Coordinates of C-alpha atoms in Angstrom, one line a residue:
Chain A
M357 CA 19.1 -39.1 130.2
Q358 CA 21.2 -38.3 127.0
L359 CA 20.7 -41.9 125.9
T360 CA 16.9 -42.1 126.3
E361 CA 16.6 -38.8 124.3
K362 CA 18.6 -40.4 121.4
K363 CA 16.5 -43.6 121.7
K364 CA 13.3 -41.4 121.6
E365 CA 14.5 -39.5 118.5
M366 CA 15.2 -42.9 116.8
W367 CA 11.7 -44.2 117.5
I368 CA 10.0 -41.0 116.4
A369 CA 12.2 -40.9 113.2
Y370 CA 11.0 -44.4 112.4
L371 CA 7.5 -43.4 113.0
F372 CA 7.9 -40.6 110.6
I373 CA 9.1 -42.7 107.8
L374 CA 6.7 -45.5 108.5
P375 CA 4.1 -44.6 105.9
L376 CA 6.8 -44.7 103.0
L377 CA 8.2 -48.0 104.4
L378 CA 4.7 -49.5 104.4
Q379 CA 4.2 -48.3 100.9
F380 CA 7.5 -49.9 100.0
A381 CA 6.6 -53.2 101.6
L382 CA 3.0 -53.5 100.5
F383 CA 3.0 -52.0 97.2
T384 CA 6.4 -52.3 95.7
V385 CA 8.5 -55.1 97.0
G386 CA 5.6 -57.4 98.0
P387 CA 4.1 -57.1 94.6
M388 CA 7.4 -57.7 92.9
I389 CA 8.0 -60.9 94.7
F390 CA 4.4 -62.0 94.2
S391 CA 4.7 -61.3 90.4
G392 CA 8.1 -63.2 90.3
I393 CA 6.2 -66.3 91.7
M394 CA 3.4 -65.6 89.3
S395 CA 5.6 -65.6 86.4
F396 CA 6.3 -69.2 87.0
T397 CA 2.7 -70.3 86.9
D398 CA 0.0 -70.6 84.4
W399 CA -2.5 -68.7 86.6
N400 CA -5.5 -67.1 84.7
I401 CA -7.6 -66.0 87.7
V402 CA -10.5 -68.4 87.0
Q403 CA -8.6 -71.7 87.6
K404 CA -6.1 -72.6 90.2
A405 CA -2.5 -71.9 89.4
S406 CA 0.0 -74.6 88.9
F407 CA 3.9 -74.2 88.5
V408 CA 5.1 -74.4 85.0
G409 CA 8.8 -73.6 85.6
F410 CA 10.3 -71.5 82.9
D411 CA 7.6 -72.1 80.4
N412 CA 6.2 -68.6 80.4
Y413 CA 9.7 -67.2 79.7
K414 CA 10.4 -69.9 77.0
N415 CA 7.1 -69.1 75.3
L416 CA 7.7 -65.3 75.6
F417 CA 11.1 -65.6 73.8
Q418 CA 9.4 -67.5 71.0
D419 CA 6.4 -65.0 70.8
E420 CA 6.7 -63.0 67.7
K421 CA 4.3 -60.3 69.2
F422 CA 6.5 -59.9 72.2
W423 CA 9.6 -59.3 69.9
K424 CA 7.5 -57.0 67.7
S425 CA 6.4 -55.1 70.8
L426 CA 9.9 -54.8 72.1
Y427 CA 11.1 -53.7 68.6
N428 CA 8.4 -51.1 68.4
T429 CA 9.1 -49.8 72.0
V430 CA 12.7 -49.2 71.0
Y431 CA 11.9 -47.7 67.6
Y432 CA 9.7 -45.1 69.2
M433 CA 12.8 -43.9 71.1
I434 CA 14.1 -42.2 67.9
G435 CA 12.0 -39.5 69.3
I436 CA 14.5 -39.0 72.2
P437 CA 17.4 -37.7 70.2
V438 CA 15.1 -35.8 67.9
G439 CA 13.4 -34.1 70.8
L440 CA 16.6 -33.4 72.7
I441 CA 18.3 -31.7 69.7
L442 CA 15.2 -29.4 69.1
A443 CA 15.0 -28.8 72.8
M444 CA 18.6 -27.7 73.0
L445 CA 18.2 -25.3 70.1
L446 CA 15.0 -23.9 71.6
A447 CA 16.9 -23.4 74.9
I448 CA 19.7 -21.6 73.3
G449 CA 17.2 -19.3 71.6
L450 CA 15.3 -18.8 74.9
N451 CA 18.4 -18.0 76.7
R452 CA 19.0 -14.8 74.7
P453 CA 17.7 -11.8 76.4
I454 CA 14.9 -11.0 74.0
K455 CA 11.6 -9.6 74.5
G456 CA 8.8 -12.0 75.2
S457 CA 11.1 -14.9 76.0
K458 CA 9.0 -15.6 79.0
A459 CA 5.8 -16.0 76.8
F460 CA 7.7 -18.3 74.6
R461 CA 8.6 -20.5 77.5
V462 CA 5.0 -20.7 78.5
I463 CA 3.8 -21.6 75.1
F464 CA 6.4 -24.4 74.7
Y465 CA 5.5 -25.9 78.0
M466 CA 1.8 -26.1 77.4
P467 CA 1.6 -29.5 75.7
A468 CA 3.6 -30.9 78.7
V469 CA 0.9 -30.1 81.2
C470 CA -1.9 -31.6 79.0
S471 CA -2.7 -35.2 79.7
L472 CA -1.4 -37.9 77.4
A473 CA -4.9 -39.1 76.8
A474 CA -6.2 -35.6 75.7
V475 CA -3.1 -35.1 73.6
A476 CA -3.5 -38.5 71.8
I477 CA -7.1 -37.7 71.1
L478 CA -6.1 -34.4 69.7
W479 CA -3.5 -35.8 67.5
Q480 CA -5.6 -38.6 66.3
W481 CA -7.6 -35.8 64.7
L482 CA -4.6 -33.9 63.6
L483 CA -3.2 -37.1 61.9
N484 CA -6.6 -37.8 60.1
K485 CA -5.8 -38.9 56.5
D486 CA -8.3 -36.7 54.6
Y487 CA -9.3 -33.9 57.1
G488 CA -6.3 -33.7 59.5
L489 CA -4.2 -30.6 59.9
I490 CA -0.9 -32.4 59.3
N491 CA -1.9 -33.6 55.8
Y492 CA -3.5 -30.3 55.0
A493 CA -0.3 -28.6 55.9
L494 CA 1.7 -31.2 53.7
S495 CA -0.7 -30.5 50.8
W496 CA 0.6 -26.9 50.6
F497 CA 3.9 -28.4 49.6
G498 CA 2.3 -30.7 47.1
I499 CA 2.7 -33.7 49.4
E500 CA -0.1 -36.1 49.6
G501 CA 0.0 -37.2 53.3
P502 CA -0.3 -40.9 54.3
S503 CA -3.0 -42.5 56.3
W504 CA -0.9 -42.0 59.4
L505 CA -2.6 -44.2 61.9
G506 CA -4.0 -46.7 59.4
N507 CA -0.5 -47.5 57.8
E508 CA 2.0 -49.9 59.1
T509 CA 4.9 -47.8 58.1
W510 CA 3.7 -44.4 59.1
I511 CA 2.0 -45.0 62.5
K512 CA 5.2 -45.0 64.5
A513 CA 6.3 -41.8 62.7
G514 CA 2.9 -40.2 63.6
L515 CA 3.3 -41.1 67.2
I516 CA 6.9 -40.0 67.4
I517 CA 6.0 -36.6 65.9
M518 CA 3.3 -36.3 68.6
M519 CA 5.7 -37.2 71.3
V520 CA 8.2 -34.8 70.3
W521 CA 5.6 -32.1 70.2
K522 CA 4.5 -32.9 73.6
G523 CA 7.8 -33.3 75.2
V524 CA 10.1 -30.8 73.5
G525 CA 9.0 -27.7 75.6
A526 CA 9.6 -29.4 79.0
S527 CA 13.0 -30.6 77.9
S528 CA 14.0 -27.2 76.7
I529 CA 13.0 -25.7 80.0
F530 CA 15.4 -28.2 81.6
Y531 CA 18.2 -27.2 79.2
L532 CA 17.5 -23.5 79.9
A533 CA 18.1 -24.1 83.6
G534 CA 21.3 -25.8 82.6
L535 CA 22.4 -23.0 80.4
Q536 CA 21.7 -20.5 83.1
N537 CA 24.4 -22.3 85.2
V538 CA 27.1 -21.9 82.5
P539 CA 29.4 -19.0 83.7
K540 CA 29.4 -16.0 81.4
S541 CA 33.1 -15.7 81.8
L542 CA 33.8 -18.8 79.8
Y543 CA 32.2 -17.3 76.8
E544 CA 34.0 -14.0 77.3
A545 CA 37.3 -15.9 77.5
A546 CA 36.5 -17.8 74.4
E547 CA 35.6 -14.6 72.5
I548 CA 39.0 -13.1 73.5
D549 CA 40.6 -16.2 72.1
G550 CA 38.8 -15.6 68.9
A551 CA 36.3 -18.5 69.1
G552 CA 33.3 -18.3 66.7
K553 CA 29.8 -18.9 67.8
F554 CA 29.8 -22.6 66.7
G555 CA 33.1 -23.1 68.4
M556 CA 31.6 -21.7 71.6
F557 CA 28.7 -24.2 71.3
R558 CA 31.0 -27.1 70.6
H559 CA 33.5 -26.5 73.3
I560 CA 31.5 -24.8 76.1
T561 CA 27.7 -25.0 75.7
F562 CA 27.4 -28.7 74.5
P563 CA 29.9 -30.2 76.9
L564 CA 28.5 -28.3 80.0
L565 CA 25.0 -29.5 79.1
T566 CA 25.9 -33.2 79.1
P567 CA 24.8 -33.8 82.6
M568 CA 21.5 -32.4 81.7
T569 CA 21.5 -34.4 78.4
F570 CA 22.3 -37.6 80.4
F571 CA 19.5 -36.8 82.8
L572 CA 17.0 -36.3 80.0
V573 CA 18.1 -39.4 78.1
I574 CA 17.7 -41.5 81.2
T575 CA 14.2 -40.1 82.0
G576 CA 13.4 -40.5 78.3
L577 CA 14.4 -44.2 78.3
I578 CA 12.5 -44.8 81.5
G579 CA 9.4 -43.2 80.0
G580 CA 10.0 -44.8 76.6
F581 CA 9.9 -48.3 78.1
Q582 CA 6.5 -47.6 79.6
L583 CA 4.8 -46.2 76.5
F584 CA 1.2 -47.0 76.8
V585 CA -1.5 -44.3 76.8
E586 CA -0.8 -42.8 73.4
V587 CA -0.6 -46.1 71.6
V588 CA -3.7 -47.7 73.3
I589 CA -5.8 -44.6 72.4
M590 CA -4.5 -44.0 68.9
A591 CA -3.8 -47.4 67.4
S592 CA -6.4 -49.7 66.2
N593 CA -7.3 -53.1 67.7
G594 CA -6.8 -52.0 71.3
G595 CA -3.3 -50.7 70.7
D596 CA -1.9 -53.2 68.2
G597 CA -2.1 -51.0 65.1
P598 CA -2.1 -52.5 61.6
N599 CA -0.3 -55.8 61.7
N600 CA 1.0 -55.2 65.3
S601 CA 2.9 -52.2 64.0
A602 CA 2.2 -50.0 67.0
V603 CA 2.0 -52.3 70.0
T604 CA 4.5 -51.7 72.9
L605 CA 5.7 -53.8 75.7
V606 CA 3.4 -52.5 78.2
V607 CA 0.4 -52.4 75.9
Y608 CA 1.0 -56.1 75.2
M609 CA 1.4 -56.8 78.8
F610 CA -1.8 -55.0 79.5
Q611 CA -3.7 -57.1 76.9
K612 CA -2.3 -60.3 78.2
A613 CA -3.2 -59.5 81.8
F614 CA -6.5 -57.7 81.5
N615 CA -8.1 -58.8 78.3
Y616 CA -7.0 -62.4 78.4
Y617 CA -6.2 -62.8 82.1
E618 CA -3.0 -64.7 81.4
M619 CA -1.5 -63.4 84.6
G620 CA 1.5 -65.7 84.7
Y621 CA 2.5 -64.8 81.1
A622 CA 1.9 -61.1 81.7
S623 CA 3.9 -61.3 84.9
A624 CA 6.9 -62.7 83.0
M625 CA 6.7 -59.7 80.6
A626 CA 6.5 -57.4 83.8
W627 CA 9.8 -58.9 84.9
V628 CA 11.4 -58.5 81.6
L629 CA 10.5 -54.7 81.8
G630 CA 11.7 -54.8 85.5
I631 CA 15.1 -56.1 84.3
I632 CA 15.4 -53.5 81.5
M633 CA 14.7 -50.8 84.1
F634 CA 17.4 -52.4 86.3
I635 CA 19.9 -52.3 83.4
I636 CA 19.0 -48.6 82.8
T637 CA 19.7 -47.8 86.5
F638 CA 22.9 -49.7 86.4
I639 CA 24.1 -47.8 83.4
Q640 CA 23.1 -44.5 85.1
F641 CA 25.1 -45.3 88.2
K642 CA 28.0 -46.9 86.5
F643 CA 28.8 -44.6 83.7
Q644 CA 27.5 -41.3 84.9
D645 CA 30.9 -40.2 86.0
K646 CA 32.6 -41.4 82.7
W647 CA 30.2 -39.9 80.2
V648 CA 29.2 -36.8 81.9
H649 CA 31.5 -33.8 81.7
E650 CA 32.2 -32.3 85.0
Chain B
M149 CA 36.1 12.6 56.6
S150 CA 36.5 9.0 57.9
A151 CA 34.2 7.6 60.6
N152 CA 35.8 6.7 63.9
P153 CA 36.8 3.1 63.4
K154 CA 35.9 2.2 67.0
I155 CA 32.3 3.5 66.5
M156 CA 32.0 1.6 63.2
Q157 CA 32.9 -1.6 64.9
G158 CA 30.5 -1.0 67.7
L159 CA 27.7 -0.3 65.2
S160 CA 28.5 -3.4 63.0
K161 CA 28.6 -5.6 66.2
K162 CA 25.3 -4.3 67.3
A163 CA 23.8 -4.9 63.8
S164 CA 25.1 -8.5 63.9
E165 CA 23.5 -9.0 67.3
R166 CA 20.2 -7.5 66.1
W167 CA 20.4 -9.8 63.1
T168 CA 20.8 -12.8 65.3
D169 CA 18.1 -11.6 67.6
F170 CA 15.8 -11.4 64.5
I171 CA 16.6 -15.0 63.5
V172 CA 16.2 -16.4 67.0
Y173 CA 12.9 -14.4 67.2
S174 CA 11.6 -15.8 64.0
L175 CA 12.5 -19.4 64.9
L176 CA 10.9 -19.1 68.3
T177 CA 7.8 -17.7 66.7
L178 CA 7.7 -20.5 64.2
G179 CA 8.0 -23.0 67.1
S180 CA 5.2 -21.3 69.0
L181 CA 2.9 -21.6 66.0
V182 CA 3.7 -25.3 65.7
I183 CA 2.5 -25.6 69.4
L184 CA -0.4 -23.2 69.2
I185 CA -2.0 -23.9 65.8
P186 CA -2.9 -27.5 66.9
F187 CA -4.7 -26.0 70.0
W188 CA -6.5 -23.5 67.7
W189 CA -7.4 -26.3 65.3
I190 CA -9.3 -28.3 67.9
F191 CA -10.9 -25.2 69.2
I192 CA -12.4 -24.2 65.8
T193 CA -13.3 -27.9 65.3
T194 CA -15.5 -27.7 68.4
M195 CA -17.3 -24.8 66.7
K196 CA -18.4 -26.8 63.7
S197 CA -20.8 -29.5 62.8
P198 CA -19.3 -33.0 62.0
M199 CA -19.9 -32.2 58.3
E200 CA -18.2 -28.8 58.4
A201 CA -15.3 -30.2 60.2
F202 CA -14.6 -32.3 57.0
V203 CA -14.6 -29.2 54.7
M204 CA -11.2 -28.6 53.0
P205 CA -9.8 -26.1 53.0
P206 CA -10.8 -25.6 56.7
D207 CA -12.6 -22.5 57.8
W208 CA -10.0 -21.1 60.3
F209 CA -12.4 -18.6 62.0
P210 CA -15.9 -20.2 62.1
K211 CA -18.8 -18.5 63.7
P212 CA -18.7 -19.0 67.5
N213 CA -20.9 -21.8 68.3
F214 CA -20.8 -23.5 71.6
V215 CA -23.5 -26.1 71.1
K216 CA -21.0 -29.0 71.5
Y217 CA -20.0 -27.8 74.8
T218 CA -23.6 -28.2 76.1
E219 CA -24.0 -31.5 74.4
I220 CA -21.1 -33.4 75.9
W221 CA -22.6 -33.1 79.4
E222 CA -25.8 -34.8 78.2
K223 CA -23.8 -37.6 76.5
A224 CA -21.5 -38.6 79.2
P225 CA -21.3 -37.9 83.0
F226 CA -18.3 -35.5 82.6
L227 CA -19.1 -33.7 85.8
Q228 CA -19.1 -36.9 87.8
G229 CA -15.7 -37.6 86.0
I230 CA -14.3 -34.3 87.3
L231 CA -15.6 -35.0 90.7
N232 CA -14.1 -38.6 90.8
S233 CA -10.7 -37.2 89.7
L234 CA -10.8 -34.7 92.5
K235 CA -11.9 -37.5 94.9
V236 CA -8.7 -39.3 93.9
A237 CA -6.3 -36.2 93.8
L238 CA -7.2 -34.3 96.8
P239 CA -6.9 -36.9 99.6
I240 CA -3.6 -38.1 98.0
I241 CA -2.0 -34.7 97.8
I242 CA -3.3 -33.6 101.2
V243 CA -2.2 -36.8 103.2
G244 CA 0.6 -37.7 100.9
T245 CA 2.3 -34.4 101.1
F246 CA 2.2 -34.6 104.8
T247 CA 3.7 -38.1 105.0
S248 CA 6.3 -37.3 102.3
S249 CA 7.5 -34.2 104.1
L250 CA 7.4 -35.9 107.5
A251 CA 9.7 -38.6 106.1
A252 CA 11.9 -36.0 104.4
F253 CA 12.3 -34.3 107.8
A254 CA 13.3 -37.5 109.3
F255 CA 15.9 -38.3 106.6
A256 CA 17.3 -34.8 106.7
K257 CA 17.5 -34.0 110.3
L258 CA 17.0 -36.9 112.6
R259 CA 19.6 -39.5 113.5
F260 CA 18.7 -43.1 113.6
P261 CA 20.3 -46.5 112.6
G262 CA 19.9 -47.4 109.0
R263 CA 19.2 -43.9 107.7
N264 CA 21.2 -44.0 104.6
F265 CA 20.3 -47.5 103.8
L266 CA 16.6 -47.0 104.1
F267 CA 16.8 -43.7 102.2
L268 CA 18.7 -45.4 99.2
M269 CA 16.3 -48.2 99.3
L270 CA 13.2 -46.0 99.0
L271 CA 15.0 -44.0 96.3
A272 CA 15.6 -47.1 94.3
T273 CA 11.8 -47.5 94.0
I274 CA 11.7 -44.6 91.7
M275 CA 13.2 -46.8 89.1
I276 CA 10.4 -49.4 89.4
P277 CA 7.7 -48.1 87.2
F278 CA 3.9 -48.9 87.8
P279 CA 3.5 -51.3 84.9
V280 CA 6.0 -53.6 86.7
V281 CA 3.8 -53.9 89.8
M282 CA 0.4 -53.3 88.3
I283 CA -0.6 -57.0 87.9
P284 CA 0.1 -58.1 91.5
Q285 CA -1.4 -54.9 92.7
F286 CA -4.5 -55.6 90.7
V287 CA -4.7 -59.2 92.1
M288 CA -4.2 -57.9 95.6
F289 CA -7.0 -55.3 95.3
S290 CA -9.4 -57.8 93.7
E291 CA -8.8 -60.1 96.8
L292 CA -9.8 -57.1 98.9
Q293 CA -12.9 -56.5 96.7
W294 CA -11.6 -53.0 95.8
I295 CA -11.8 -53.4 92.1
D296 CA -14.2 -50.8 90.4
S297 CA -13.7 -48.3 93.2
L298 CA -11.4 -45.4 93.7
K299 CA -9.6 -47.0 96.6
P300 CA -6.8 -48.6 94.8
L301 CA -5.9 -45.3 93.2
I302 CA -6.1 -43.5 96.5
I303 CA -4.7 -45.6 99.4
P304 CA -1.2 -46.6 98.2
A305 CA -0.5 -43.1 97.0
M306 CA -1.7 -41.6 100.2
L307 CA 1.2 -43.1 101.9
G308 CA 3.5 -40.7 100.2
N309 CA 5.6 -40.0 97.3
V310 CA 9.3 -40.9 97.1
F311 CA 10.1 -38.3 94.6
M312 CA 8.5 -35.5 96.6
M313 CA 10.3 -36.8 99.8
F314 CA 13.6 -36.7 98.0
F315 CA 13.2 -33.1 96.9
I316 CA 11.9 -31.8 100.1
R317 CA 14.8 -33.6 101.9
Q318 CA 17.3 -31.9 99.7
F319 CA 15.8 -28.6 100.6
M320 CA 15.7 -29.5 104.3
N321 CA 19.4 -30.4 104.1
G322 CA 20.1 -26.8 103.4
I323 CA 18.6 -25.6 106.6
S324 CA 20.9 -25.1 109.5
D325 CA 20.7 -27.6 112.4
E326 CA 20.9 -24.7 114.8
F327 CA 17.2 -23.9 114.3
I328 CA 16.4 -27.3 115.6
E329 CA 18.8 -27.4 118.4
A330 CA 17.5 -24.1 119.6
A331 CA 13.9 -25.3 119.4
K332 CA 14.9 -28.4 121.3
I333 CA 16.4 -26.4 124.1
D334 CA 13.2 -24.5 124.1
G335 CA 11.4 -27.8 124.9
A336 CA 9.7 -28.2 121.5
S337 CA 8.7 -31.7 120.4
L338 CA 10.2 -33.1 117.1
F339 CA 6.8 -33.0 115.6
G340 CA 6.3 -29.4 116.7
I341 CA 9.7 -28.5 115.1
F342 CA 8.5 -30.1 111.8
I343 CA 5.2 -28.2 111.9
K344 CA 6.3 -24.8 113.1
I345 CA 9.9 -24.6 111.8
M346 CA 10.8 -26.9 109.0
L347 CA 7.6 -26.9 107.0
P348 CA 7.2 -23.1 106.6
M349 CA 10.8 -22.9 105.5
V350 CA 10.4 -25.4 102.6
K351 CA 7.0 -24.2 101.6
P352 CA 8.0 -23.2 98.0
A353 CA 9.6 -26.6 97.4
V354 CA 6.5 -28.2 98.8
A355 CA 4.1 -26.2 96.7
A356 CA 6.1 -26.9 93.5
Q357 CA 6.1 -30.6 94.1
L358 CA 2.4 -30.6 95.1
I359 CA 1.3 -29.0 91.8
L360 CA 3.4 -31.5 89.8
W361 CA 1.9 -34.3 91.7
F362 CA -1.6 -33.1 91.4
L363 CA -1.0 -32.9 87.6
G364 CA 0.3 -36.4 87.5
I365 CA -2.7 -37.8 89.3
W366 CA -5.2 -35.8 87.3
N367 CA -3.6 -36.8 84.0
D368 CA -3.2 -40.6 85.0
Y369 CA -4.8 -43.0 82.6
L370 CA -3.3 -46.4 83.2
G371 CA -4.3 -46.8 86.8
P372 CA -7.9 -45.8 86.3
R373 CA -8.0 -47.9 83.2
I374 CA -7.1 -51.1 85.1
Y375 CA -9.4 -50.6 88.1
L376 CA -12.5 -48.8 87.0
S377 CA -15.3 -50.2 84.8
T378 CA -18.6 -48.6 85.7
P379 CA -19.0 -45.3 83.8
E380 CA -20.1 -43.3 86.8
K381 CA -16.9 -44.2 88.7
K382 CA -14.5 -43.3 85.9
T383 CA -12.0 -40.5 86.2
I384 CA -12.1 -37.8 83.8
Q385 CA -9.2 -38.9 81.7
L386 CA -10.8 -42.4 81.3
M387 CA -14.2 -41.0 80.6
M388 CA -12.8 -38.8 77.9
A389 CA -10.9 -41.7 76.3
D390 CA -13.9 -43.9 76.3
F391 CA -16.0 -41.0 74.9
N392 CA -13.5 -40.7 72.2
A393 CA -13.6 -44.5 71.4
F394 CA -17.4 -44.3 71.1
Y395 CA -17.8 -41.3 69.0
V396 CA -14.8 -41.7 66.7
I397 CA -16.8 -44.5 65.1
Q398 CA -19.4 -41.9 64.2
S399 CA -16.8 -39.5 63.1
D400 CA -18.3 -36.8 65.5
Y401 CA -14.9 -35.1 65.8
P402 CA -16.4 -31.7 67.0
L403 CA -18.0 -33.5 70.0
I404 CA -14.8 -35.5 70.9
M405 CA -12.7 -32.3 70.6
A406 CA -15.2 -30.4 72.7
A407 CA -14.6 -33.1 75.4
A408 CA -10.9 -33.1 75.0
F409 CA -10.9 -29.3 75.3
I410 CA -12.9 -29.2 78.4
V411 CA -10.5 -31.7 80.0
M412 CA -7.5 -29.7 79.0
I413 CA -8.7 -26.2 79.9
P414 CA -8.6 -26.4 83.6
I415 CA -5.1 -27.8 83.6
L416 CA -3.8 -25.1 81.2
I417 CA -5.4 -22.4 83.5
V418 CA -3.8 -23.9 86.6
F419 CA -0.5 -23.9 84.7
L420 CA -0.9 -20.3 83.5
V421 CA -1.7 -19.1 87.0
F422 CA 1.0 -21.2 88.7
Q423 CA 3.5 -21.3 85.9
R424 CA 6.1 -19.7 88.2
Y425 CA 6.0 -23.0 90.3
F426 CA 6.4 -25.2 87.4
V427 CA 9.5 -23.5 86.3
E428 CA 10.8 -23.2 89.9
S429 CA 10.2 -26.9 90.5
L430 CA 13.0 -27.6 88.0
N431 CA 15.2 -25.6 90.3
F432 CA 14.4 -27.9 93.1
T433 CA 15.2 -31.0 91.2
G434 CA 18.9 -30.5 92.0
V435 CA 19.9 -31.3 88.4
K436 CA 22.7 -29.0 87.6
G437 CA 23.8 -28.1 84.2

């Protein structure tokens, strides 16, 4: 009797998790294996695929645009530390019991709920060379703003500014949640020891926020390697930008797969992205304990 | 007549605190302006004609003129776009929330072989982003003739959301087993326990995750971009982006910004109404500072 009850619970449990297991098999692992096989073929949808061994990977590592796209993808990540520093400062400000701090929180979070597509469209106008808000604001300081999106050197800077603007509020809310977990007694003890404001930040606030910083850096990296929407909407030539100055890994992969139907080649790129993700996950698991202050 | 030094000290401390408050307040105000002015900028752009939008210095308070907001509906099927986005989002969050929390219940409270392994296996998929699997998924759905329909966007997601399952499970772990044991003795089925006992107890966590998920689906661009090509089938984000690509050539920024504004406003309203849940959802992430 007891045994059959247990058996019954087991089968019901499997039934309950079945949808997620199906999703795992059909839409995650299955496709990954399939794309692994595809990456060794020259398949272009129209013609029959034939195996080409490691040719796609060989060509990929000699493809200048691929390296450029990887370089750009990493370059955009300057936005991560910039955003986190600003977010931490905001959170420290928001953590003070001042009037209207709730309203500030809501305002800073607003760009985070708007879609990337809408924000990209909005910023394409803000960054307009002659009539955009950014260059108009710069003109108050006597600076003649560049053609942000039409210029090889400025396009990445423009996109980074936009990403920081969009993301800083959400990060600061995370930091704020972290700050509220810091015991007040630590500051009181430090004050008795004669610690200054900066000392308290350096020795209490900052170290206790490292788990949150670590979390935000990891999520930032994961998001950073998938950069697509902003670039494809804001950069010319379907996301390339002038002289491939804006193109990212996923944008290039998208172009190869859905504009040129080079499915094998694009799958090789997908696997490179997958391996990068694996490395980030590995770092996360391996080093979390070492880096993160407990 | 010297003032009491203790009082003096108290006063000066208060003054310095007030000074800090003032600085913090000023910086937060400055930050808010950096966020709000761009929103105001597009709003006033929508009030102008394309030529007026190019006048420098800009008119910060133009006469209210909503003609662009009537024009956009005639120039693209935005209403259909909103409907399409709802057609994608609603089935997913209704069915998907159910399947996700059902799995969360199994992982949190039921005993079965391979529980930890299966849980970690599912959790690992969070690290596999959509771009990694989008090409084979596209091929698969084109074999099924599902391309240019909303199905590839709906069906896979309807099976559940590992992220959501994870957070709800965290929450359910905190619920005492005694409730379940007692219900079992009363002869309740496991499904009954899930519906009548567990789900009501984790309602806030479910609500928070549900809103975030809805937002993610509503704001998605890459998925719809891959699968949809007929204008009438496009989701609102895709429609807006295509609208932008078309009218940016004509430099009709007021028209484009009106479309972007229409797309952003419902979400901002949802956010302002439910902002409590947005902030609370962070508390459910289990990330501790």
